[in-house]
Short mmCIF file of C-alpha atoms in Angstrom, two decimals:
data_model
loop_
_atom_site.label_atom_id
_atom_site.label_comp_id
_atom_site.label_asym_id
_atom_site.label_seq_id
_atom_site.Cartn_x
_atom_site.Cartn_y
_atom_site.Cartn_z
CA MET A 1 -21.78 3.89 -5.03
CA LEU A 2 -20.80 0.69 -3.42
CA GLN A 3 -20.89 0.33 0.44
CA PRO A 4 -18.23 -1.49 2.52
CA LYS A 5 -20.23 -4.59 2.84
CA GLU A 6 -20.55 -4.73 -0.86
CA TYR A 7 -16.87 -4.42 -1.41
CA MET A 8 -16.42 -7.52 1.15
CA GLY A 9 -18.96 -9.40 -1.00
CA ILE A 10 -17.14 -8.96 -4.23
CA ALA A 11 -13.74 -9.74 -2.49
CA GLU A 12 -15.31 -12.92 -0.93
CA LYS A 13 -16.77 -13.86 -4.29
CA ALA A 14 -13.26 -13.35 -5.99
CA ALA A 15 -11.69 -15.36 -3.27
CA SER A 16 -14.24 -18.20 -3.50
CA PHE A 17 -13.47 -18.52 -7.17
CA ILE A 18 -9.84 -18.69 -6.94
CA ARG A 19 -10.27 -21.42 -4.21
CA LYS A 20 -12.77 -23.32 -6.44
CA GLN A 21 -11.13 -22.69 -9.74
CA LEU A 22 -7.29 -22.43 -9.06
CA TYR A 23 -6.67 -24.12 -6.19
CA ASN A 24 -5.88 -27.99 -5.68
CA VAL A 25 -7.10 -29.27 -2.47
CA GLU A 26 -5.04 -32.40 -2.62
CA THR A 27 -1.87 -30.80 -3.18
CA HIS A 28 -2.66 -27.61 -1.79
CA ARG A 29 -1.25 -25.85 -4.71
CA LEU A 30 -2.40 -22.95 -6.88
CA HIS A 31 -2.53 -22.59 -10.71
CA HIS A 32 -1.14 -19.31 -12.05
CA SER A 33 -4.24 -18.14 -14.16
CA PHE A 34 -7.51 -19.14 -15.57
CA ARG A 35 -9.09 -18.89 -19.01
CA HIS A 36 -12.12 -21.24 -19.51
CA SER A 37 -10.03 -23.31 -17.37
CA PRO A 38 -7.09 -23.27 -14.79
CA SER A 39 -3.71 -22.97 -16.64
CA LYS A 40 -1.12 -25.73 -16.51
CA ALA A 41 1.20 -23.18 -15.13
CA PRO A 42 1.89 -23.47 -11.28
CA ALA A 43 1.60 -20.38 -9.50
CA PHE A 44 4.55 -18.02 -8.76
CA LEU A 45 5.86 -16.71 -5.64
CA ASP A 46 4.07 -13.42 -6.05
CA ASP A 47 0.62 -15.36 -6.90
CA TYR A 48 0.97 -16.97 -3.36
CA ALA A 49 2.08 -13.76 -1.67
CA PHE A 50 -0.48 -11.45 -3.02
CA LEU A 51 -3.55 -13.99 -2.56
CA ILE A 52 -2.38 -14.60 1.08
CA SER A 53 -2.31 -10.95 1.80
CA GLY A 54 -5.74 -10.62 0.43
CA LEU A 55 -7.13 -13.43 2.50
CA LEU A 56 -5.44 -11.88 5.56
CA ASP A 57 -7.42 -8.66 4.62
CA LEU A 58 -10.59 -10.57 4.26
CA TYR A 59 -10.11 -12.02 7.82
CA GLU A 60 -9.15 -8.66 9.32
CA PHE A 61 -12.36 -6.80 8.12
CA GLY A 62 -14.67 -9.62 9.37
CA GLY A 63 -14.99 -12.17 6.52
CA GLY A 64 -14.50 -15.16 8.80
CA ILE A 65 -11.79 -17.25 10.19
CA SER A 66 -11.82 -19.80 6.96
CA TRP A 67 -10.08 -17.05 5.04
CA LEU A 68 -7.28 -16.75 7.83
CA LEU A 69 -6.95 -20.89 7.84
CA TRP A 70 -6.74 -20.64 4.02
CA ALA A 71 -3.91 -18.14 4.23
CA ILE A 72 -1.82 -20.08 6.98
CA GLU A 73 -2.20 -23.09 4.57
CA LEU A 74 -1.03 -21.33 1.48
CA GLN A 75 1.86 -19.93 3.51
CA GLU A 76 2.97 -23.42 4.46
CA THR A 77 2.68 -24.65 0.85
CA GLN A 78 4.68 -21.54 -0.19
CA VAL A 79 7.36 -22.15 1.97
CA LYS A 80 7.78 -25.79 0.93
CA LEU A 81 7.67 -24.93 -2.66
CA MET A 82 9.97 -21.95 -2.79
CA PHE A 83 12.50 -22.25 0.16
CA GLY A 84 15.43 -24.54 -0.30
CA LEU A 85 15.96 -27.46 1.96
CA HIS A 86 18.42 -25.44 4.06
CA ARG A 87 16.91 -22.07 3.39
CA ASN A 88 19.76 -21.04 1.43
CA PHE A 89 17.59 -20.11 -1.81
CA ILE A 90 14.26 -18.56 -2.53
CA SER A 91 12.52 -19.70 -5.87
CA CYS A 92 10.06 -17.52 -7.63
CA ILE A 93 8.77 -20.60 -9.49
CA PRO A 94 8.25 -24.05 -7.77
CA GLY A 95 11.46 -26.22 -8.24
CA ILE A 96 13.38 -23.62 -10.03
CA LYS A 97 16.34 -21.91 -8.10
CA LEU A 98 16.30 -18.44 -9.38
CA LEU A 99 17.64 -16.33 -6.57
CA MET A 100 20.44 -17.11 -4.27
CA ILE A 101 19.93 -15.45 -0.69
#
């Protein structure tokens, strides 16, 4: 049976993989998926949301400040990509207006 520290190690390993393989440091954008290499598809709104939530969990359970800082960076990117200039829409896919608010 896994102990809590082992779960943290697994979670940090998964987050590190995402950061290394699915995250572009220059553009601060995520790719949607990975199979042998990152997909060409950009990450969707829920990809950002769930990753940010997981990074906050890592931080809260003692994983280190770097997870919090990355979560903040991803949230800023998400807002830039997914919200309209006047905050009059939210897009589930970068650049495509799908849901009027």
